[in-house]
Short mmCIF file of C-alpha atoms and ligand atoms in Angstrom, two decimals:
data_model
loop_
_atom_site.label_atom_id
_atom_site.label_comp_id
_atom_site.label_asym_id
_atom_site.label_seq_id
_atom_site.Cartn_x
_atom_site.Cartn_y
_atom_site.Cartn_z
CA MET A 18 54.86 -82.93 132.42
CA LYS A 19 54.86 -80.88 128.51
CA THR A 20 51.37 -80.32 127.14
CA ALA A 21 51.44 -79.98 122.60
CA LEU A 22 48.04 -79.17 120.96
CA ILE A 23 47.30 -80.22 117.47
CA THR A 24 44.90 -79.41 115.29
CA GLY A 25 42.87 -82.09 113.20
CA ALA A 26 44.19 -84.85 114.96
CA CYS A 27 41.59 -87.07 114.02
CA ILE A 28 43.17 -88.87 110.59
CA ASN A 29 45.89 -88.31 108.29
CA THR A 30 49.12 -86.69 109.74
CA GLY A 31 47.87 -85.23 112.55
CA VAL A 32 47.19 -88.80 114.07
CA ALA A 33 51.65 -89.38 113.63
CA ILE A 34 52.22 -85.72 114.48
CA VAL A 35 50.38 -86.37 117.86
CA GLU A 36 51.97 -90.52 117.94
CA LYS A 37 55.17 -88.57 118.39
CA PHE A 38 54.63 -86.34 120.76
CA ALA A 39 52.09 -88.64 122.92
CA SER A 40 54.97 -90.86 123.08
CA GLU A 41 57.98 -88.80 123.72
CA GLY A 42 55.76 -87.75 127.10
CA TYR A 43 54.00 -85.10 125.92
CA ASN A 44 50.14 -84.33 127.21
CA ILE A 45 48.20 -83.90 123.86
CA ILE A 46 45.42 -81.70 124.01
CA PHE A 47 43.93 -82.30 120.11
CA THR A 48 40.89 -80.98 117.67
CA GLY A 49 38.93 -82.71 114.70
CA ARG A 50 35.35 -80.95 113.66
CA ASN A 51 33.28 -84.28 114.10
CA LEU A 52 32.48 -84.97 117.56
CA GLU A 53 32.38 -88.63 116.96
CA ASN A 54 35.16 -89.14 115.03
CA VAL A 55 36.77 -86.95 117.83
CA HIS A 56 35.49 -89.64 120.77
CA ALA A 57 36.79 -92.44 118.94
CA ALA A 58 40.77 -90.61 118.36
CA GLU A 59 40.28 -89.92 121.83
CA ARG A 60 39.14 -94.00 122.44
CA GLU A 61 42.12 -95.12 120.35
CA TYR A 62 45.24 -92.84 121.71
CA ARG A 63 44.13 -93.14 124.88
CA GLU A 64 44.20 -96.84 124.46
CA LYS A 65 47.14 -96.53 122.76
CA PHE A 66 49.49 -93.61 125.51
CA PRO A 67 47.67 -95.01 129.05
CA ASP A 68 50.63 -93.07 130.06
CA VAL A 69 49.22 -89.25 128.49
CA GLN A 70 46.98 -86.76 129.56
CA ILE A 71 45.08 -87.32 126.02
CA VAL A 72 42.16 -84.55 125.98
CA GLY A 73 39.94 -84.46 122.27
CA TYR A 74 38.09 -81.17 121.57
CA HIS A 75 35.50 -80.84 118.44
CA ILE A 76 36.06 -77.43 116.70
CA ASP A 77 35.27 -76.25 113.43
CA SER A 78 37.29 -73.19 112.65
CA LEU A 79 34.49 -71.85 110.59
CA LEU A 80 30.57 -70.26 111.66
CA ASP A 81 30.92 -69.70 107.23
CA GLU A 82 33.02 -69.16 104.60
CA ARG A 83 32.92 -64.97 105.77
CA THR A 84 32.96 -65.94 109.32
CA VAL A 85 36.27 -67.37 111.51
CA ASP A 86 34.69 -68.40 114.37
CA GLU A 87 36.77 -66.77 117.86
CA GLU A 88 34.40 -68.29 119.78
CA SER A 89 35.14 -71.11 120.01
CA VAL A 90 38.55 -70.68 120.12
CA GLU A 91 38.12 -68.13 122.80
CA LYS A 92 35.99 -71.36 124.78
CA LEU A 93 38.80 -73.90 124.18
CA PHE A 94 41.42 -72.16 125.47
CA ALA A 95 39.32 -70.76 128.24
CA GLU A 96 37.98 -74.61 129.12
CA LEU A 97 42.00 -74.80 128.89
CA ASP A 98 42.43 -72.81 131.98
CA GLU A 99 40.35 -74.10 133.86
CA ARG A 100 41.59 -76.99 133.82
CA GLY A 101 45.26 -75.43 135.11
CA ILE A 102 46.33 -76.72 131.28
CA PHE A 103 49.24 -74.78 129.65
CA THR A 104 49.90 -75.98 125.84
CA GLU A 105 53.63 -75.03 125.62
CA THR A 106 53.12 -76.18 121.61
CA LEU A 107 51.25 -75.55 118.78
CA VAL A 108 50.91 -77.42 115.95
CA LEU A 109 48.81 -76.57 113.26
CA ASN A 110 47.88 -79.13 110.93
CA ALA A 111 44.84 -78.44 109.97
CA ALA A 112 43.82 -77.58 106.89
CA ASP A 113 41.31 -76.79 104.13
CA GLN A 114 42.17 -78.45 101.19
CA GLY A 115 40.85 -76.22 98.61
CA LEU A 116 40.47 -79.30 96.15
CA GLY A 117 38.85 -79.17 92.63
CA GLN A 118 38.65 -74.47 92.91
CA LYS A 119 38.45 -73.72 89.56
CA ILE A 120 39.07 -70.30 87.93
CA PHE A 121 35.81 -69.01 86.46
CA LYS A 122 34.06 -71.88 88.16
CA ASN A 123 34.29 -71.85 91.93
CA PRO A 124 32.38 -68.35 94.08
CA LEU A 125 34.51 -66.17 96.17
CA THR A 126 33.50 -67.61 99.15
CA ASP A 127 34.99 -71.29 98.35
CA LEU A 128 38.50 -68.96 98.50
CA MET A 129 37.10 -67.27 101.89
CA ARG A 130 37.05 -70.28 103.29
CA VAL A 131 39.88 -71.47 102.27
CA ILE A 132 41.47 -68.76 103.63
CA ASN A 133 39.51 -68.19 106.31
CA THR A 134 40.66 -72.02 107.62
CA ASN A 135 44.35 -71.45 106.66
CA VAL A 136 45.54 -67.91 107.60
CA VAL A 137 43.34 -66.17 109.82
CA TRP A 138 42.24 -68.95 112.29
CA ASN A 139 45.57 -70.01 112.34
CA TYR A 140 46.03 -66.86 113.51
CA CYS A 141 43.47 -66.85 116.12
CA LEU A 142 45.30 -70.07 117.70
CA SER A 143 48.26 -68.73 117.62
CA GLU A 144 47.08 -65.34 119.50
CA HIS A 145 45.55 -67.13 121.99
CA ALA A 146 48.27 -69.79 122.42
CA ALA A 147 51.08 -67.30 122.97
CA LYS A 148 48.90 -64.79 125.06
CA ARG A 149 49.33 -67.62 127.69
CA MET A 150 53.50 -68.55 126.06
CA LYS A 151 53.52 -65.32 127.37
CA GLU A 152 52.79 -65.47 130.94
CA ASN A 153 54.35 -68.76 131.17
CA GLY A 154 57.94 -67.67 129.68
CA GLY A 155 57.86 -69.06 126.46
CA GLY A 156 56.76 -71.49 123.73
CA ASN A 157 56.71 -72.89 120.21
CA ILE A 158 54.06 -72.61 117.20
CA VAL A 159 54.19 -74.64 114.56
CA PHE A 160 52.54 -74.80 110.66
CA ILE A 161 52.49 -77.39 108.35
CA ASN A 162 52.60 -75.68 105.53
CA SER A 163 53.10 -76.97 102.22
CA ASN A 164 56.00 -77.21 99.35
CA THR A 165 52.91 -75.21 97.00
CA ALA A 166 53.97 -71.81 99.26
CA TYR A 167 56.92 -72.54 97.11
CA ARG A 168 55.77 -73.30 93.28
CA ALA A 169 52.09 -73.84 92.82
CA ILE A 170 49.73 -76.59 91.64
CA PRO A 171 47.02 -76.24 89.05
CA ASP A 172 43.84 -76.12 90.00
CA ARG A 173 44.41 -74.77 94.02
CA VAL A 174 44.05 -71.31 93.96
CA ALA A 175 42.12 -70.92 97.31
CA TYR A 176 44.66 -73.40 99.01
CA VAL A 177 48.46 -72.55 97.30
CA ALA A 178 47.50 -68.57 97.95
CA SER A 179 46.32 -69.89 101.48
CA LYS A 180 49.52 -71.50 102.63
CA GLY A 181 52.24 -68.35 100.81
CA GLY A 182 49.87 -66.51 102.85
CA GLN A 183 50.23 -68.91 105.84
CA LEU A 184 54.56 -68.78 105.63
CA GLY A 185 54.27 -65.36 105.72
CA LEU A 186 51.78 -65.24 108.74
CA MET A 187 54.85 -67.95 110.39
CA ARG A 188 57.76 -64.90 109.72
CA ALA A 189 55.97 -62.09 111.03
CA LEU A 190 54.63 -64.14 114.35
CA ALA A 191 58.27 -65.60 114.35
CA LEU A 192 59.43 -61.61 114.60
CA ASP A 193 56.51 -60.48 117.17
CA LEU A 194 57.09 -63.13 119.56
CA GLY A 195 60.86 -63.43 119.44
CA LYS A 196 60.99 -61.37 122.66
CA TYR A 197 58.41 -63.35 125.01
CA ASN A 198 60.72 -66.15 123.73
CA ILE A 199 58.19 -67.63 121.88
CA ARG A 200 59.90 -70.20 118.66
CA VAL A 201 58.02 -70.18 115.61
CA ASN A 202 58.42 -72.15 111.91
CA ALA A 203 56.95 -74.32 109.33
CA VAL A 204 57.04 -77.81 107.74
CA LEU A 205 56.92 -77.64 104.27
CA PRO A 206 56.03 -81.14 103.41
CA GLY A 207 55.15 -82.36 100.14
CA MET A 208 53.16 -85.08 99.43
CA ILE A 209 52.23 -87.32 102.07
CA LYS A 210 50.90 -91.48 102.09
CA THR A 211 47.60 -90.10 103.99
CA ASP A 212 44.56 -92.14 103.39
CA ARG A 213 43.32 -90.44 100.08
CA TRP A 214 46.81 -91.72 98.91
CA GLU A 215 45.55 -95.72 99.94
CA LYS A 216 42.00 -95.19 98.17
CA ASN A 217 43.03 -93.12 94.66
CA PRO A 218 46.46 -95.30 93.91
CA GLU A 219 46.39 -95.62 90.35
CA PHE A 220 45.73 -91.64 90.24
CA TYR A 221 48.75 -92.14 92.69
CA LYS A 222 51.26 -93.48 90.42
CA SER A 223 51.38 -91.20 87.53
CA VAL A 224 50.86 -87.98 89.81
CA PRO A 225 54.57 -86.09 88.98
CA SER A 226 55.36 -84.98 92.13
CA ARG A 227 55.93 -88.50 92.79
CA PHE A 228 59.18 -88.96 91.54
CA THR A 229 61.76 -87.34 93.65
CA PRO A 230 65.57 -87.86 94.20
CA ILE A 231 65.21 -89.45 96.90
CA GLY A 232 62.02 -92.11 95.44
CA ASP A 233 58.75 -91.35 97.03
CA VAL A 234 56.91 -89.18 99.00
CA ALA A 235 56.92 -88.39 103.04
CA VAL A 236 54.94 -90.94 105.50
CA GLY A 237 53.08 -89.09 108.07
CA ALA A 238 55.68 -89.77 111.00
CA ASP A 239 58.35 -87.74 108.34
CA ILE A 240 57.02 -85.03 108.93
CA ALA A 241 55.94 -85.76 112.66
CA ASP A 242 59.65 -85.46 112.86
CA ALA A 243 60.51 -82.70 111.64
CA VAL A 244 57.70 -81.12 113.25
CA TYR A 245 58.73 -82.49 116.77
CA TYR A 246 62.42 -81.60 115.67
CA PHE A 247 61.67 -77.96 116.00
CA ALA A 248 59.07 -78.18 119.40
CA ALA A 249 61.61 -79.44 121.42
CA CYS A 250 65.12 -79.81 119.89
CA ALA A 251 65.51 -76.43 117.64
CA LYS A 252 66.06 -73.74 120.68
CA ASN A 253 67.69 -71.45 118.42
CA THR A 254 65.62 -71.44 115.67
CA THR A 255 62.57 -69.10 114.51
CA GLY A 256 60.78 -68.30 111.55
CA ALA A 257 63.03 -71.35 109.97
CA GLU A 258 61.25 -73.39 107.14
CA LEU A 259 61.82 -76.96 106.90
CA VAL A 260 60.66 -78.59 104.12
CA VAL A 261 60.32 -82.58 103.39
CA ASP A 262 59.92 -83.29 100.00
CA GLY A 263 61.68 -85.87 98.76
CA GLY A 264 63.41 -82.75 96.98
CA ASN A 265 60.55 -82.11 94.67
CA THR A 266 61.32 -78.62 95.03
CA ILE A 267 64.50 -78.34 94.37
CA GLN A 268 64.18 -79.67 90.68
CA LEU A 269 63.73 -78.39 87.41
CA TYR A 270 61.57 -80.72 86.26
CA PRO A 271 60.76 -84.53 87.66
CA ILE A 272 62.63 -87.43 86.70
CA ILE A 273 60.16 -89.98 85.92
CA PRO A 274 62.66 -93.19 86.24
CA ASP A 275 63.02 -95.78 83.49
CA ARG A 276 60.26 -98.93 83.63
CA ASN A 277 61.47 -100.73 81.26
N1 NAP B 543 48.16 -84.47 102.65
C1 NAP B 543 49.13 -84.33 101.44
O1 NAP B 543 49.68 -84.73 100.64
C2 NAP B 543 49.38 -82.90 101.92
C3 NAP B 543 50.62 -82.01 101.21
C4 NAP B 543 51.59 -80.96 101.63
C5 NAP B 543 50.67 -80.27 103.11
N2 NAP B 543 50.07 -80.89 103.40
C6 NAP B 543 49.61 -80.03 104.61
O2 NAP B 543 49.09 -81.36 105.99
C7 NAP B 543 48.60 -80.97 106.29
C8 NAP B 543 47.89 -82.13 106.90
O3 NAP B 543 47.23 -82.57 105.64
P1 NAP B 543 46.40 -84.52 105.52
O4 NAP B 543 46.58 -84.32 104.08
O5 NAP B 543 47.17 -84.75 107.42
O6 NAP B 543 45.43 -83.61 105.95
P2 NAP B 543 43.41 -83.95 105.71
O7 NAP B 543 44.10 -85.34 105.89
O8 NAP B 543 43.39 -83.15 105.23
O9 NAP B 543 43.03 -83.38 106.90
C9 NAP B 543 43.06 -82.38 107.95
C10 NAP B 543 42.96 -82.08 108.73
O10 NAP B 543 41.85 -80.60 109.51
C11 NAP B 543 40.91 -80.59 109.99
N3 NAP B 543 39.99 -79.83 109.00
C12 NAP B 543 39.61 -78.97 107.57
N4 NAP B 543 39.67 -78.44 107.78
C13 NAP B 543 38.57 -78.03 108.82
C14 NAP B 543 37.80 -76.32 109.05
N5 NAP B 543 37.10 -75.75 108.38
N6 NAP B 543 37.92 -76.60 110.63
C15 NAP B 543 38.87 -77.28 111.17
N7 NAP B 543 39.92 -78.29 111.10
C16 NAP B 543 39.59 -78.56 109.87
C17 NAP B 543 40.03 -81.94 109.31
O11 NAP B 543 39.50 -81.92 109.96
P3 NAP B 543 38.14 -82.68 109.85
O12 NAP B 543 38.87 -84.78 110.69
O13 NAP B 543 37.36 -82.99 111.28
O14 NAP B 543 37.50 -83.65 108.42
C18 NAP B 543 41.28 -82.46 109.12
O15 NAP B 543 41.39 -83.80 110.26
C19 NAP B 543 47.29 -79.48 106.26
O16 NAP B 543 48.03 -78.47 107.02
C20 NAP B 543 48.38 -79.51 104.69
O17 NAP B 543 47.79 -78.80 104.38
C21 NAP B 543 49.38 -82.44 103.09
#
């Protein structure tokens, strides 16, 4: 049985990714920052998928804004080694959204926090996972990136920069790890219907990225399907980007439907 390690999987898109891989028979290792939430998610997943092994780990990316918690990553992989668990697939879903960070307002440490989590911590996880994949004859890594790596959005300078950097990281890793039979790819969602969507229906009614050629935005399962494609199906694909945004980024401007 294969095992997938999925970060940030107590809520929203991470949950959909866990559910996709568990329903395909993968054993699951997942992470979250809050111990209680990790335990609650673990209970729910085990109830829903009694035939696969599901283990949650409590892990934060940072010691402080300036410092990635590398020791926790080392500890996580050492623990998996001890238990004889090899994660053939690593899904880097967790992200600091860097919401509302404005130029002239936020301190530099806010930018560091986002870049450290979304780029440096993900590099650290990739390095530890790839070491095991190399020893085991191969594996694959999937980044959950964003279409903001292609097109910027307002007041998200750190997030947009981090997702651009993450895409470069994905390509560099794909190049360096190909010879070890390790594939590295990225899914680029546009807007996803998360709990934030459910909590702010009025805001989301008017948000421009809703107006896509397809006429709707993704749900978590759409992202999970794309991740699964890279992990389990796309055996000759590495360094690739799969945009899942209803066609949002191909438009010059959003087509607002006629409301009459
Ligand atoms: N939602 C969208 O519309 C959208 C659009 C484009 C791309 N994406 C990308 O899709 C992925 C999932 O998005 P989402 O909206 O489902 O995410 P989300 O609801 O914001 O959840 C993100 C996860 O990341 C974890 N996380 C945040 N900061 C962390 C840190 N410093 N250390 C460790 N874990 C941390 C959170 O952990 P806790 O649960 O412990 O807080 C949470 O589980 C992200 O990579 C995001 O950038 C999302």
